[in-house]
Short mmCIF file of C-alpha atoms and ligand atoms in Angstrom, two decimals:
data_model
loop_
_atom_site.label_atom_id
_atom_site.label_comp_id
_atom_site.label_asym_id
_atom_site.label_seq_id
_atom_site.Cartn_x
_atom_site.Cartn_y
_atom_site.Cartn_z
CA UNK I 1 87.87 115.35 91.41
CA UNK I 2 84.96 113.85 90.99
CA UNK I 3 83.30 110.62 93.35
CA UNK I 4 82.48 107.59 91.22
CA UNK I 5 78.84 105.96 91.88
CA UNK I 6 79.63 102.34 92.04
CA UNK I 7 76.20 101.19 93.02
CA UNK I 8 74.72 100.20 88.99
CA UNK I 9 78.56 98.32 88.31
CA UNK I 10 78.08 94.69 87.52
CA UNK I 11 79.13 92.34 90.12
CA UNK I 12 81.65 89.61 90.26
CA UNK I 13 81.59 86.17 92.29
CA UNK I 14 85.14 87.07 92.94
CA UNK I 15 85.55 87.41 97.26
CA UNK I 16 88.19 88.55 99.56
CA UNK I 17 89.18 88.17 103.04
CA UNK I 18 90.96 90.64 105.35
CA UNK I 19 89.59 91.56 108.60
CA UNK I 20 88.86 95.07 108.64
CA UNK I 21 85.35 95.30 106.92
CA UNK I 22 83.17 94.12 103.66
CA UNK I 23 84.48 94.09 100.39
CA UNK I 24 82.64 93.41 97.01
CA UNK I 25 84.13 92.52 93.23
CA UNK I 26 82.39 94.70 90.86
CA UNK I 27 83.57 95.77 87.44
CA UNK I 28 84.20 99.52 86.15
CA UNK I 29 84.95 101.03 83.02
CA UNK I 30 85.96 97.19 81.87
CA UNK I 31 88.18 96.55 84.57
CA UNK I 32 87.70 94.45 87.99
CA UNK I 33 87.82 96.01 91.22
CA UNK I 34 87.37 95.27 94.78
CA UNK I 35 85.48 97.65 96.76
CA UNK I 36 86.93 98.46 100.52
CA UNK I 37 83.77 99.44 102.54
CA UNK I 38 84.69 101.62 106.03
CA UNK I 39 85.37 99.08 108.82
CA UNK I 40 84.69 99.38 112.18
CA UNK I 41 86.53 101.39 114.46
CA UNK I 42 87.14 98.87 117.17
CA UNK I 43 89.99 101.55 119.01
CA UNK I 44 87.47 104.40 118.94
CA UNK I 45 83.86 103.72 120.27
CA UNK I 46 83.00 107.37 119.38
CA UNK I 47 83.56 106.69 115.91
CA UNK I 48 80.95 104.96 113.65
CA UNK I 49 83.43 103.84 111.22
CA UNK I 50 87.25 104.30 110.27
CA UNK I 51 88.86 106.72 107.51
CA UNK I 52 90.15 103.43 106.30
CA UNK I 53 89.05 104.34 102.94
CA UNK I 54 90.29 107.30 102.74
CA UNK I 55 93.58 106.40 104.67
CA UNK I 56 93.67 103.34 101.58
CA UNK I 57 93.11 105.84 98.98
CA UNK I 58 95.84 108.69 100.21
CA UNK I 59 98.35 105.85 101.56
CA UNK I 60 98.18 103.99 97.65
CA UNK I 61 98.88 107.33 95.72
CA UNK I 62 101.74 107.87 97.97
CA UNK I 63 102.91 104.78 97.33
CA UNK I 64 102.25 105.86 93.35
CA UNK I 65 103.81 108.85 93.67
CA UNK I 66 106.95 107.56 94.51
CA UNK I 67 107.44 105.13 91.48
CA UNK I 68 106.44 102.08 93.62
CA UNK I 69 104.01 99.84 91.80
CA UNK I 70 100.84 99.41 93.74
CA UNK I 71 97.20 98.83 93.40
CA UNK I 72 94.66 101.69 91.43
CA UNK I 73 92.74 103.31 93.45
CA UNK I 74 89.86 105.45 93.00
CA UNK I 75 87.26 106.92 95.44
CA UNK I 76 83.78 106.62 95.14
CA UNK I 77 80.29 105.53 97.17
CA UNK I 78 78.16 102.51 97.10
CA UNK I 79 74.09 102.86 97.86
CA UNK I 80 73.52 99.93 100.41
CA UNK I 81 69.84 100.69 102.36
CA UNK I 82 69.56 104.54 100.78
CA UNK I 83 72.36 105.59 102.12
CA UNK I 84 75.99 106.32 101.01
CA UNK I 85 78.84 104.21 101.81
CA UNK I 86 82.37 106.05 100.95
CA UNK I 87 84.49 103.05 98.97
CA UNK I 88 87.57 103.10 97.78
CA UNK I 89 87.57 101.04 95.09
CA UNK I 90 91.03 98.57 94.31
CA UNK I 91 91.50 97.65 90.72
CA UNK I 92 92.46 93.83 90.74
CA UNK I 93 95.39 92.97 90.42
CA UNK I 94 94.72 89.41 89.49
CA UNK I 95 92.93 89.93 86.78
CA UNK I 96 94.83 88.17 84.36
CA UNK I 97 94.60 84.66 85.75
CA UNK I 98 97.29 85.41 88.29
CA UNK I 99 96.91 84.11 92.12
CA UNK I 100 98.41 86.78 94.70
CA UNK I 101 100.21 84.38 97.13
CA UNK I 102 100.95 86.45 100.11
CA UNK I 103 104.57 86.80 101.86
CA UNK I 104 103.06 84.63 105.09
CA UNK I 105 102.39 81.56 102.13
CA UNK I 106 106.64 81.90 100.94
CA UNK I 107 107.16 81.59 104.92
CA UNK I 108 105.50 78.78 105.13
CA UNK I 109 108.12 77.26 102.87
CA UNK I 110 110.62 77.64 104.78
CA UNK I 111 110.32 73.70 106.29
CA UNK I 112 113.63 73.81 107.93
CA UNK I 113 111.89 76.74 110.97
CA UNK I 114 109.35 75.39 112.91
CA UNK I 115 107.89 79.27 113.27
CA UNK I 116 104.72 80.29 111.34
CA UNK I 117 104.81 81.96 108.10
CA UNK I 118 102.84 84.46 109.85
CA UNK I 119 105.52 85.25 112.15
CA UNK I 120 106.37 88.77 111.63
CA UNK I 121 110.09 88.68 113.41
CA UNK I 122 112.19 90.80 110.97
CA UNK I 123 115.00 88.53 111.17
CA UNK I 124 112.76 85.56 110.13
CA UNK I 125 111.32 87.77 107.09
CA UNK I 126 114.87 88.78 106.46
CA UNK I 127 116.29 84.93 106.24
CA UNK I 128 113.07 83.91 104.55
CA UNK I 129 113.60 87.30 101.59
CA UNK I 130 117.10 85.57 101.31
CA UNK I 131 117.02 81.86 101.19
CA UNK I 132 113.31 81.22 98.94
CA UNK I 133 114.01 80.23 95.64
CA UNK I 134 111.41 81.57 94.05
CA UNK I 135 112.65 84.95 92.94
CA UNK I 136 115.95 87.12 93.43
CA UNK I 137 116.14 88.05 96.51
CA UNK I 138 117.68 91.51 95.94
CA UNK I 139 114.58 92.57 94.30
CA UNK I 140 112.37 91.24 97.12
CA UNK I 141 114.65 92.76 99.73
CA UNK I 142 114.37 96.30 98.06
CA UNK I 143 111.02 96.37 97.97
CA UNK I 144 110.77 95.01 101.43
CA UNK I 145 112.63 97.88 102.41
CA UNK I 146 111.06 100.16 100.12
CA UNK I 147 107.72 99.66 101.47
CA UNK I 148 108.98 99.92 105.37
CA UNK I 149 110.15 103.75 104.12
CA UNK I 150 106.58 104.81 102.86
CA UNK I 151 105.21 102.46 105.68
CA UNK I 152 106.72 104.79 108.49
CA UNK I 153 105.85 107.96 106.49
CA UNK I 154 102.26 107.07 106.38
CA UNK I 155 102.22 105.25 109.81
CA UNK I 156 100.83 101.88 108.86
CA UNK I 157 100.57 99.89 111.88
CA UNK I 158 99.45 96.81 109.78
CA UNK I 159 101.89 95.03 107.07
CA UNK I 160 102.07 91.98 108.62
CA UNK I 161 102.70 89.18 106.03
CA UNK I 162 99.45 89.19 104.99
CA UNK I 163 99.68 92.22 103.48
CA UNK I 164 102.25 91.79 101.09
CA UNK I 165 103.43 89.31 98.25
CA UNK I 166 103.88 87.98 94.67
CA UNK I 167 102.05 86.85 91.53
CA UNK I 168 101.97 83.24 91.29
CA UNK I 169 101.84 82.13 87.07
CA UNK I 170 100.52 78.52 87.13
CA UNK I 171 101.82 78.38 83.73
CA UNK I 172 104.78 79.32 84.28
CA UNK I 173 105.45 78.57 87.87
CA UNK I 174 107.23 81.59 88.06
CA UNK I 175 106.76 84.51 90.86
CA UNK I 176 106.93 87.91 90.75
CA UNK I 177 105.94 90.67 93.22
CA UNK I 178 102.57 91.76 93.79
CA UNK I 179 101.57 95.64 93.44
CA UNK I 180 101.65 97.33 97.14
CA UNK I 181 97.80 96.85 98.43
CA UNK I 182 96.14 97.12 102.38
CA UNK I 183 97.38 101.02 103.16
CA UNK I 184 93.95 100.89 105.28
CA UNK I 185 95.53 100.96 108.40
CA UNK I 186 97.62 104.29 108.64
CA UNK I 187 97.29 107.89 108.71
CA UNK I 188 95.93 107.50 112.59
CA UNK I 189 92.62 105.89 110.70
CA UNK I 190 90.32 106.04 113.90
CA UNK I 191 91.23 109.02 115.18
CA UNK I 192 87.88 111.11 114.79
CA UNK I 193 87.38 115.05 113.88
CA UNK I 194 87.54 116.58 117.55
CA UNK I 195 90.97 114.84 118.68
CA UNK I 196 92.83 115.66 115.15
CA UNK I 197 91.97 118.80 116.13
CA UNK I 198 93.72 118.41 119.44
CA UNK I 199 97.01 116.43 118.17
CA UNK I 200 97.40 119.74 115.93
CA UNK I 201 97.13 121.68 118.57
CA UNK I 202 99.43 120.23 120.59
CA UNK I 203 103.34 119.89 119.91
CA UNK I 204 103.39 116.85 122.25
CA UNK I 205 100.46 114.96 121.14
CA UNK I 206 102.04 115.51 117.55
CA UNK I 207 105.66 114.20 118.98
CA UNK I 208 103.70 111.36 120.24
CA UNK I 209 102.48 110.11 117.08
CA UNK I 210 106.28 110.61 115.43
CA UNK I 211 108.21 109.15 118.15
CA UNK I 212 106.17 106.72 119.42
CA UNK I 213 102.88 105.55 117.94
CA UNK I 214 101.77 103.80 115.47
CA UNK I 215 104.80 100.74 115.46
CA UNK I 216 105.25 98.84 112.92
CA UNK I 217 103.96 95.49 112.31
CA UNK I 218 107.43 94.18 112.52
CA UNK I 219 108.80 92.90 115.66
CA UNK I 220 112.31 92.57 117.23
CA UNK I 221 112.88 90.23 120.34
CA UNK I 222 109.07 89.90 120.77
CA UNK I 223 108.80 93.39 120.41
CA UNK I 224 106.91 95.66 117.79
CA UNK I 225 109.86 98.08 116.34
CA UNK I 226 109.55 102.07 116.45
CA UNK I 227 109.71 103.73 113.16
CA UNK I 228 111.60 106.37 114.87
CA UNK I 229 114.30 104.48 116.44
CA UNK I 230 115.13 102.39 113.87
CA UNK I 231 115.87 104.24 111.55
CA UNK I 232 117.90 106.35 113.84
CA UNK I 233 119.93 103.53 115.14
CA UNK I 234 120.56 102.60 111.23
CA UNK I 235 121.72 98.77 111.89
CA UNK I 236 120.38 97.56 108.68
CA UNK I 237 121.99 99.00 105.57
CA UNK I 238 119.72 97.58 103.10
CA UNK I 239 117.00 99.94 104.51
CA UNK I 240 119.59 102.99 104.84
CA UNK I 241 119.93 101.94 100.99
CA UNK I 242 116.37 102.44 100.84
CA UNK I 243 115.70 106.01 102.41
CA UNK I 244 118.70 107.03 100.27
CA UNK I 245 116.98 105.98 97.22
CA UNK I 246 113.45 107.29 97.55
CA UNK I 247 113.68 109.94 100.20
CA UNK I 248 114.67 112.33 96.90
CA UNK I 249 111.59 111.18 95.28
CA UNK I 250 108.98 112.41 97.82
CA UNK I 251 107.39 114.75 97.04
CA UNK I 252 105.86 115.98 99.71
CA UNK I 253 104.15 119.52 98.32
CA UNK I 254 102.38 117.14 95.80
CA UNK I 255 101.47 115.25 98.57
CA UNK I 256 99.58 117.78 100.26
CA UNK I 257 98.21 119.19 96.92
CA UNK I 258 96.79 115.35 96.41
CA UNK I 259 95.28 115.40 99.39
CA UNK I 260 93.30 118.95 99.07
CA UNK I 261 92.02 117.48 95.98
CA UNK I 262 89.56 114.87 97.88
CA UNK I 263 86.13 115.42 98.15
CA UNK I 264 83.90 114.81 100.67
CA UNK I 265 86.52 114.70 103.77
CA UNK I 266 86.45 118.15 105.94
CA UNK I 267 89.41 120.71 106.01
CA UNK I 268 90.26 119.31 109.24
CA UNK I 269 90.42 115.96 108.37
CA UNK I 270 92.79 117.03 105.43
CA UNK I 271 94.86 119.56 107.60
CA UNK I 272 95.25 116.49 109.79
CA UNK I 273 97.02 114.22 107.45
CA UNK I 274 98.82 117.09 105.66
CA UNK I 275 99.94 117.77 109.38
CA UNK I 276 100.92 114.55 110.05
CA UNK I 277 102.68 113.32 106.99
CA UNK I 278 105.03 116.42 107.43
CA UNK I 279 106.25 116.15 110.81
CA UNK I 280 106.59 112.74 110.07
CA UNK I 281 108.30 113.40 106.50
CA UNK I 282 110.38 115.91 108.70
CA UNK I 283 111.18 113.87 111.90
CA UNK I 284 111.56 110.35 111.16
CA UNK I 285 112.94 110.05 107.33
CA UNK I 286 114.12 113.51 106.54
CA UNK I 287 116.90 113.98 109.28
CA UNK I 288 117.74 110.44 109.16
CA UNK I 289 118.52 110.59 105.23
CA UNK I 290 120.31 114.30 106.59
CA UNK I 291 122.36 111.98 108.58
CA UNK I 292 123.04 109.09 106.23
CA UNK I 293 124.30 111.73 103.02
CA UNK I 294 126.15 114.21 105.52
CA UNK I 295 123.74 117.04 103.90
N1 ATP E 1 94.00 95.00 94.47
C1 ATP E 1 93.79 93.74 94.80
N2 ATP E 1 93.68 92.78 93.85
C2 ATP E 1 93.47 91.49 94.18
N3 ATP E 1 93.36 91.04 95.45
C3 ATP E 1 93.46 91.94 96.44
C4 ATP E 1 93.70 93.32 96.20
N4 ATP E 1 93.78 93.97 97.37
C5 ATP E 1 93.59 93.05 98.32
N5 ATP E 1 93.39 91.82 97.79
C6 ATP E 1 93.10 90.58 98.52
O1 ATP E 1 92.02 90.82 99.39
C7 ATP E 1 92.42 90.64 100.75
C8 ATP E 1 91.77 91.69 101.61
O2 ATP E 1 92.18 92.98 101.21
P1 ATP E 1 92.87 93.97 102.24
O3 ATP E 1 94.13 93.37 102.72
O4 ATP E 1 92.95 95.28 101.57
O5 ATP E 1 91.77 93.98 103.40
P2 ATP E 1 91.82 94.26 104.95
O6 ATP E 1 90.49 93.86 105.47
O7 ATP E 1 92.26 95.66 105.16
O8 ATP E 1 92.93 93.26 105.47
P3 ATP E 1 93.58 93.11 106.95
O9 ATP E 1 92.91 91.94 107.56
O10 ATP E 1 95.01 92.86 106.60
O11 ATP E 1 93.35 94.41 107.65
C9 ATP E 1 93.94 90.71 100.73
O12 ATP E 1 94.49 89.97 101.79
C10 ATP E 1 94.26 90.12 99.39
O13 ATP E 1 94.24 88.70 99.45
MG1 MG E 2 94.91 93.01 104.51
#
């Protein structure tokens, strides 16, 4: 696998927000892309920047891998000042005239709660997946669900409702759901060389980051929920339904073999997620899907 040089693309007027780091529309073999620059790494002052573009890249063909539609992704660099910037480079989705209106905008509609669309209380996302009108709920719902499953495999600390959502057709007025995008923040993104060493070489630093760390951006009384414990204690069937369905289609050898593919990153740094997806893979959804099926 080759990296791409995006630095000669044409560029677009197109801009997008998000908060972790600069991002650019540029075009690329005829198609529009947005190009994810590293972002800071605001948890880890001995870090220059984050893996977030790698974390983006590896968390999306997961995602792909699985049969769950999401965002293209390719890796590649950007010159800015004579130097390299690694970019992972998101093919846009909105190409075609369509306006991505994220999950926090369908809160918003819900006039009757007084809470915030960005609110990310599960039971308010729940009520909000099953009383909008714009779509059948069922099919939001399973992705919903769908997503929290590769969300805890991958450790993404970040899908707040900002970070999912739908289509909007003007034309139309109709809604459908948008491709998966934002996997920047999992994988343990601004954890640098020396301590994914360490967490490999110790059982309880591993445990740690299964058990414990990252949460998800979901939150119970207040609370952000576990990965872990939630899907042990199994209260909501829909997402049993979920880990039923897809645990069968990870492949998690083809995982790994993805991930030796990428250039640039060290061995470590590819040990490291190899390392981590498993015990996760392992811990958190294989014994609970073990549990679920009686196997
Ligand atoms: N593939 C895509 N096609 C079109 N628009 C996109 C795509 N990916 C992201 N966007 C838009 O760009 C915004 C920023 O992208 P993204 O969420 O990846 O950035 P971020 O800085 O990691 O965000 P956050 O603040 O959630 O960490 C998104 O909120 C969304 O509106
Ligand atoms: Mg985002």
């Amino acid at each position: 696998m080759e990296l791409v040089d995006f630095s000669n693309c044409q560029r677009r007027h197109k801009t997008y927000g998000g908060a972790n780091g600069n991002k650019i529309s540029v075009v690329y073999d005829g198609q529009i892309y947005m190009l994810k620059f590293p972002s800071e790494a605001d948890k880890n002052r001995d870090m220059e920047y984050s893996n977030n573009v790698v974390c983006e890249y590896i968390g999306c063909h997961i995602f792909k891998m699985v049969g769950i539609p999401v965002q293209k992704t390719i890796l590649g660099y950007f010159m800015v000042n004579h130097k390299k910037k690694l970019v992972v480079a998101c093919q846009d989705f909105t190409h075609d005239g369509k306006v991505l209106q994220d999950f926090g905008s369908l809160k918003n509609q819900m006039i009757e709660s007084s809470r915030s669309g960005y609110g990310t209380d599960l039971n308010e996302v729940l009520y909000t997946i099953q009383h909008q009108q714009g779509m059948d709920p069922v099919l939001i719902e399973q992705r919903f669900w769908e997503m929290f499953v590769i969300d805890a495999l991958i450790g993404n600390w970040d899908r707040h409702n900002g970070n999912w959502g739908f289509l909007y057709d003007s034309v139309n007025d109709s809604i459908e759901l948008a491709p998966v995008f934002d996997c920047g923040s999992a994988l343990f993104s601004q954890v640098d060389e020396e301590n994914m060493q360490k967490i490999m070489d110790s059982k309880f630093e591993t445990n740690r980051r299964v058990y414990d760390i990252p949460t998800s951006s979901l939150t119970q009384n207040g609370k952000r929920l576990n990965y872990f414990r939630f899907f042990q204690e199994g209260d909501f069937s829909q997402c049993n339904d979920a880990l039923i369905r897809l645990f069968p289609r990870i492949d998690i050898d083809g995982i790994e073999a993805m991930i030796q593919e990428i250039p640039v990153i060290s061995q470590i740094q590819k040990t490291f997620y190899i390392h981590m997806l498993n015990a996760r893979y392992s811990l958190i959804l294989e014994k609970n899907y073990e549990r679920l099926t009686n196997t």
